[in-house]
Amino acid sequence: QVQLVESGGGLVQPGGSLRLSCATSGFTLEYSAIGWIRQAPEKEREGVGCIASNGRTRYADSVKGRFTISRDNAKNMVFLQMDSLKPEDTAVYYCATALSGECTTKNVYQYWGQGTQVTVSS
């Protein structure tokens, strides 16, 4: 049973930082790429970034230089470090996987977590 569970969301002030966690189970994280996707109300889901099984990362232009994805395979955990947060970062954040070692588009992900709310406001 493939499971992904996000945590760490909450309310943060503009310019602040937040670290989201994705706890995985039911598959071998070492061989799988993990993506982070976000969705704001009435807006299209946006791929934030991903980390491949080899550790390589890629990011959306909107978050480059501010967000960092990392993984700890021994702990079956993936993280999304968010710095210099802006109000436009407010969204529900999801982690997801296609059980492939390579990063892919958000439309290919088959397994998703429940999401965690991030609100950036003063």
PDB file of C-alpha atoms in Angstrom:
ATOM      1  CA  GLN A   1       0.000   0.000   0.000  1.00  0.00           C
ATOM      2  CA  VAL A   2       1.690   3.130  -1.291  1.00  0.00           C
ATOM      3  CA  GLN A   3       1.225   6.038   1.078  1.00  0.00           C
ATOM      4  CA  LEU A   4       2.490   9.595   1.230  1.00  0.00           C
ATOM      5  CA  VAL A   5       1.680  11.871   4.144  1.00  0.00           C
ATOM      6  CA  GLU A   6       2.536  15.566   4.142  1.00  0.00           C
ATOM      7  CA  SER A   7       3.046  17.602   7.283  1.00  0.00           C
ATOM      8  CA  GLY A   8       4.539  20.894   8.398  1.00  0.00           C
ATOM      9  CA  GLY A   9       2.104  23.335   6.876  1.00  0.00           C
ATOM     10  CA  GLY A  10       0.776  26.328   8.719  1.00  0.00           C
ATOM     11  CA  LEU A  11       0.668  30.098   8.895  1.00  0.00           C
ATOM     12  CA  VAL A  12       3.849  32.054   8.242  1.00  0.00           C
ATOM     13  CA  GLN A  13       4.629  35.719   7.662  1.00  0.00           C
ATOM     14  CA  PRO A  14       5.919  36.991   4.312  1.00  0.00           C
ATOM     15  CA  GLY A  15       9.668  36.525   4.143  1.00  0.00           C
ATOM     16  CA  GLY A  16       9.521  33.658   6.577  1.00  0.00           C
ATOM     17  CA  SER A  17      10.440  30.008   6.175  1.00  0.00           C
ATOM     18  CA  LEU A  18       8.682  26.693   6.479  1.00  0.00           C
ATOM     19  CA  ARG A  19       9.760  23.097   5.984  1.00  0.00           C
ATOM     20  CA  LEU A  20       7.286  20.536   4.728  1.00  0.00           C
ATOM     21  CA  SER A  21       7.799  16.822   5.215  1.00  0.00           C
ATOM     22  CA  CYS A  22       6.578  13.905   3.134  1.00  0.00           C
ATOM     23  CA  ALA A  23       6.569  10.570   4.931  1.00  0.00           C
ATOM     24  CA  THR A  24       6.450   7.652   2.516  1.00  0.00           C
ATOM     25  CA  SER A  25       5.665   3.961   2.881  1.00  0.00           C
ATOM     26  CA  GLY A  26       4.667   0.970   0.780  1.00  0.00           C
ATOM     27  CA  PHE A  27       7.443   1.411  -1.778  1.00  0.00           C
ATOM     28  CA  THR A  28      11.187   1.818  -1.973  1.00  0.00           C
ATOM     29  CA  LEU A  29      11.871   5.520  -1.797  1.00  0.00           C
ATOM     30  CA  GLU A  30      15.479   5.030  -2.893  1.00  0.00           C
ATOM     31  CA  TYR A  31      14.327   4.145  -6.415  1.00  0.00           C
ATOM     32  CA  SER A  32      11.551   6.696  -6.732  1.00  0.00           C
ATOM     33  CA  ALA A  33      11.306  10.320  -7.740  1.00  0.00           C
ATOM     34  CA  ILE A  34       9.098  12.522  -5.585  1.00  0.00           C
ATOM     35  CA  GLY A  35       7.341  15.641  -6.767  1.00  0.00           C
ATOM     36  CA  TRP A  36       5.880  18.561  -4.869  1.00  0.00           C
ATOM     37  CA  ILE A  37       2.746  20.146  -6.308  1.00  0.00           C
ATOM     38  CA  ARG A  38       0.610  22.979  -5.005  1.00  0.00           C
ATOM     39  CA  GLN A  39      -2.881  24.245  -5.660  1.00  0.00           C
ATOM     40  CA  ALA A  40      -4.416  27.561  -4.712  1.00  0.00           C
ATOM     41  CA  PRO A  41      -8.209  27.991  -4.714  1.00  0.00           C
ATOM     42  CA  GLU A  42      -9.658  28.116  -8.233  1.00  0.00           C
ATOM     43  CA  LYS A  43      -6.225  27.928  -9.797  1.00  0.00           C
ATOM     44  CA  GLU A  44      -4.502  25.246 -11.824  1.00  0.00           C
ATOM     45  CA  ARG A  45      -2.310  22.815  -9.956  1.00  0.00           C
ATOM     46  CA  GLU A  46       1.309  23.861 -10.259  1.00  0.00           C
ATOM     47  CA  GLY A  47       4.318  21.620 -10.134  1.00  0.00           C
ATOM     48  CA  VAL A  48       6.676  23.125  -7.567  1.00  0.00           C
ATOM     49  CA  GLY A  49       9.598  20.816  -8.149  1.00  0.00           C
ATOM     50  CA  CYS A  50      10.830  17.281  -7.871  1.00  0.00           C
ATOM     51  CA  ILE A  51      13.745  15.184  -6.765  1.00  0.00           C
ATOM     52  CA  ALA A  52      14.836  12.160  -8.784  1.00  0.00           C
ATOM     53  CA  SER A  53      16.144   8.917  -7.346  1.00  0.00           C
ATOM     54  CA  ASN A  54      19.687  10.070  -8.102  1.00  0.00           C
ATOM     55  CA  GLY A  55      19.142  13.196  -6.035  1.00  0.00           C
ATOM     56  CA  ARG A  56      18.903  15.647  -8.904  1.00  0.00           C
ATOM     57  CA  THR A  57      16.293  18.338  -8.456  1.00  0.00           C
ATOM     58  CA  ARG A  58      14.356  20.688 -10.673  1.00  0.00           C
ATOM     59  CA  TYR A  59      12.089  23.578  -9.784  1.00  0.00           C
ATOM     60  CA  ALA A  60       9.430  25.779 -11.239  1.00  0.00           C
ATOM     61  CA  ASP A  61      10.670  29.222 -12.199  1.00  0.00           C
ATOM     62  CA  SER A  62       8.357  30.751  -9.621  1.00  0.00           C
ATOM     63  CA  VAL A  63      10.221  29.114  -6.717  1.00  0.00           C
ATOM     64  CA  LYS A  64      13.793  28.782  -7.982  1.00  0.00           C
ATOM     65  CA  GLY A  65      16.267  30.145  -5.491  1.00  0.00           C
ATOM     66  CA  ARG A  66      13.727  30.065  -2.677  1.00  0.00           C
ATOM     67  CA  PHE A  67      12.664  26.412  -2.351  1.00  0.00           C
ATOM     68  CA  THR A  68      14.871  23.362  -1.859  1.00  0.00           C
ATOM     69  CA  ILE A  69      13.886  19.699  -2.085  1.00  0.00           C
ATOM     70  CA  SER A  70      15.885  17.028  -0.299  1.00  0.00           C
ATOM     71  CA  ARG A  71      15.476  13.391   0.619  1.00  0.00           C
ATOM     72  CA  ASP A  72      16.515  10.984   3.347  1.00  0.00           C
ATOM     73  CA  ASN A  73      16.007   7.504   1.954  1.00  0.00           C
ATOM     74  CA  ALA A  74      16.961   5.804   5.213  1.00  0.00           C
ATOM     75  CA  LYS A  75      14.069   7.576   6.920  1.00  0.00           C
ATOM     76  CA  ASN A  76      11.701   7.297   3.938  1.00  0.00           C
ATOM     77  CA  MET A  77      11.316  11.061   4.045  1.00  0.00           C
ATOM     78  CA  VAL A  78      11.326  13.878   1.511  1.00  0.00           C
ATOM     79  CA  PHE A  79      11.438  17.535   2.462  1.00  0.00           C
ATOM     80  CA  LEU A  80      10.496  20.841   0.911  1.00  0.00           C
ATOM     81  CA  GLN A  81      12.350  23.752   2.478  1.00  0.00           C
ATOM     82  CA  MET A  82      10.605  27.017   1.656  1.00  0.00           C
ATOM     83  CA  ASP A  83      12.395  30.298   2.272  1.00  0.00           C
ATOM     84  CA  SER A  84      11.541  33.912   1.472  1.00  0.00           C
ATOM     85  CA  LEU A  85       7.879  33.004   1.362  1.00  0.00           C
ATOM     86  CA  LYS A  86       5.450  35.261  -0.439  1.00  0.00           C
ATOM     87  CA  PRO A  87       1.660  35.583  -0.171  1.00  0.00           C
ATOM     88  CA  GLU A  88       1.371  34.044  -3.636  1.00  0.00           C
ATOM     89  CA  ASP A  89       2.903  30.847  -2.232  1.00  0.00           C
ATOM     90  CA  THR A  90      -0.315  30.275  -0.289  1.00  0.00           C
ATOM     91  CA  ALA A  91      -1.730  26.929  -1.387  1.00  0.00           C
ATOM     92  CA  VAL A  92      -2.283  23.328  -0.443  1.00  0.00           C
ATOM     93  CA  TYR A  93       0.966  21.470  -0.986  1.00  0.00           C
ATOM     94  CA  TYR A  94       1.089  17.830  -2.040  1.00  0.00           C
ATOM     95  CA  CYS A  95       3.842  15.298  -2.483  1.00  0.00           C
ATOM     96  CA  ALA A  96       3.375  12.645  -5.135  1.00  0.00           C
ATOM     97  CA  THR A  97       5.125   9.867  -7.019  1.00  0.00           C
ATOM     98  CA  ALA A  98       4.749   7.807 -10.180  1.00  0.00           C
ATOM     99  CA  LEU A  99       7.034   5.099  -8.742  1.00  0.00           C
ATOM    100  CA  SER A 100       9.581   6.051 -11.376  1.00  0.00           C
ATOM    101  CA  GLY A 101      13.154   7.060 -10.719  1.00  0.00           C
ATOM    102  CA  GLU A 102      12.901  10.096 -12.976  1.00  0.00           C
ATOM    103  CA  CYS A 103      11.104  13.360 -12.412  1.00  0.00           C
ATOM    104  CA  THR A 104       7.921  13.704 -14.428  1.00  0.00           C
ATOM    105  CA  THR A 105       5.032  16.075 -14.982  1.00  0.00           C
ATOM    106  CA  LYS A 106       2.287  16.413 -12.399  1.00  0.00           C
ATOM    107  CA  ASN A 107      -0.191  14.691 -14.707  1.00  0.00           C
ATOM    108  CA  VAL A 108       1.757  11.440 -14.524  1.00  0.00           C
ATOM    109  CA  TYR A 109       1.837  11.092 -10.746  1.00  0.00           C
ATOM    110  CA  GLN A 110      -0.383   8.229  -9.611  1.00  0.00           C
ATOM    111  CA  TYR A 111       0.032   8.418  -5.853  1.00  0.00           C
ATOM    112  CA  TRP A 112      -0.650  11.543  -3.841  1.00  0.00           C
ATOM    113  CA  GLY A 113      -0.658  12.580  -0.243  1.00  0.00           C
ATOM    114  CA  GLN A 114      -3.583  14.327   1.402  1.00  0.00           C
ATOM    115  CA  GLY A 115      -1.973  17.745   1.220  1.00  0.00           C
ATOM    116  CA  THR A 116      -0.988  20.314   3.818  1.00  0.00           C
ATOM    117  CA  GLN A 117      -2.104  23.938   3.899  1.00  0.00           C
ATOM    118  CA  VAL A 118       0.482  26.704   3.689  1.00  0.00           C
ATOM    119  CA  THR A 119      -0.732  30.236   4.313  1.00  0.00           C
ATOM    120  CA  VAL A 120       1.607  33.203   3.921  1.00  0.00           C
ATOM    121  CA  SER A 121       0.108  36.301   5.487  1.00  0.00           C
ATOM    122  CA  SER A 122       0.999  39.092   7.861  1.00  0.00           C
TER     123      SER A 122
END
